[in-house]
Coordinates of C-alpha atoms in Angstrom, one line a residue:
M1 CA -0.2 -0.1 0.3
L2 CA 2.9 2.4 0.7
I3 CA 4.6 1.8 -2.6
I4 CA 1.0 2.9 -4.1
V5 CA 0.9 6.1 -2.5
S6 CA 4.1 6.9 -3.1
I7 CA 3.6 6.3 -6.8
M8 CA 0.9 8.5 -6.6
L9 CA 2.4 11.2 -4.9
C10 CA 5.1 11.4 -7.5
G11 CA 2.4 11.6 -9.9
I12 CA 0.8 14.3 -8.3
G13 CA 4.4 16.1 -7.6
L14 CA 5.1 15.5 -11.8
G15 CA 1.6 17.1 -12.6
Y16 CA 2.3 19.9 -10.5
L17 CA 5.8 20.2 -12.2
L18 CA 4.1 20.3 -15.8
R19 CA 1.1 22.0 -15.3
G20 CA 1.9 24.9 -17.5
R21 CA 2.9 22.9 -20.2
N22 CA 0.8 21.3 -23.0
T23 CA -0.4 17.6 -22.0
A24 CA -2.7 16.5 -24.7
A25 CA -0.1 13.7 -25.6
I26 CA -0.5 12.2 -21.8
S27 CA -4.3 12.2 -22.2
K28 CA -3.9 9.8 -25.4
I29 CA -1.2 7.7 -23.8
I30 CA -3.4 7.2 -20.4
T31 CA -6.5 6.3 -22.7
V32 CA -4.4 3.7 -24.4
L33 CA -3.1 2.4 -20.9
I34 CA -6.7 2.1 -19.4
W35 CA -7.7 0.3 -22.4
A36 CA -4.7 -2.5 -22.1
L37 CA -5.7 -2.7 -18.4
L38 CA -9.2 -3.5 -19.0
F39 CA -8.5 -5.9 -21.9
L40 CA -6.0 -7.8 -19.2
L41 CA -8.4 -7.5 -16.5
G42 CA -10.7 -9.2 -19.2
I43 CA -8.4 -11.9 -19.6
E44 CA -7.5 -12.3 -16.0
V45 CA -11.6 -12.7 -15.5
G46 CA -11.9 -15.0 -18.3
T47 CA -9.1 -17.6 -17.1
N48 CA -10.7 -18.1 -13.8
P49 CA -13.0 -20.8 -13.5
K50 CA -15.1 -19.7 -10.2
I51 CA -15.5 -16.6 -11.7
I52 CA -16.8 -18.0 -15.1
G53 CA -18.9 -20.4 -13.0
G54 CA -20.7 -18.0 -10.9
L55 CA -21.4 -15.7 -14.0
Q56 CA -25.1 -16.4 -13.9
N57 CA -25.2 -15.5 -10.1
L58 CA -23.0 -12.2 -10.9
G59 CA -25.5 -11.4 -13.9
V60 CA -28.3 -11.3 -12.0
E61 CA -27.1 -9.5 -8.7
A62 CA -25.6 -7.0 -11.2
L63 CA -29.1 -6.5 -12.8
V64 CA -30.9 -6.1 -9.6
L65 CA -28.4 -3.6 -8.6
T66 CA -28.7 -2.0 -11.8
I67 CA -32.5 -1.5 -11.8
G68 CA -32.3 -0.7 -8.0
G69 CA -29.7 2.0 -8.6
S70 CA -31.6 3.4 -11.6
V71 CA -35.2 3.5 -10.0
G72 CA -33.5 5.2 -7.0
S73 CA -31.9 7.9 -9.1
V74 CA -35.1 8.6 -11.1
L75 CA -37.0 8.5 -7.9
A76 CA -34.5 11.0 -6.1
S77 CA -34.6 12.9 -9.4
W78 CA -38.2 13.3 -9.5
W79 CA -38.4 14.7 -5.9
L80 CA -35.8 17.2 -6.2
W81 CA -37.2 18.5 -9.4
N82 CA -40.6 18.7 -7.3
H83 CA -39.0 20.1 -4.2
V84 CA -36.9 23.0 -6.2
S85 CA -40.0 23.9 -8.4
K86 CA -42.3 24.6 -5.9
G87 CA -39.5 26.9 -4.5
G88 CA -38.5 24.8 -1.6
K89 CA -35.2 24.7 -0.4
A90 CA -33.4 21.3 -1.1

């Protein structure tokens, strides 16, 4: 954990030093690296028999969480819209 925090702090320091420069290329590099990490994560998940064996259960749980989160967001947005449009304070 200390190594991860140290690497993060080094990145923050480097970002501070480079803040006035053009970093458009860095953004593209980061995007490619994120894609590569997601691909490697997919390979890791695909080769794990426990995860593949429980994929059906994971799919049902993910569906329930997705529907619950979506319905909750819609209801909270509806409540906030009605509350704000009536002149009340949120």
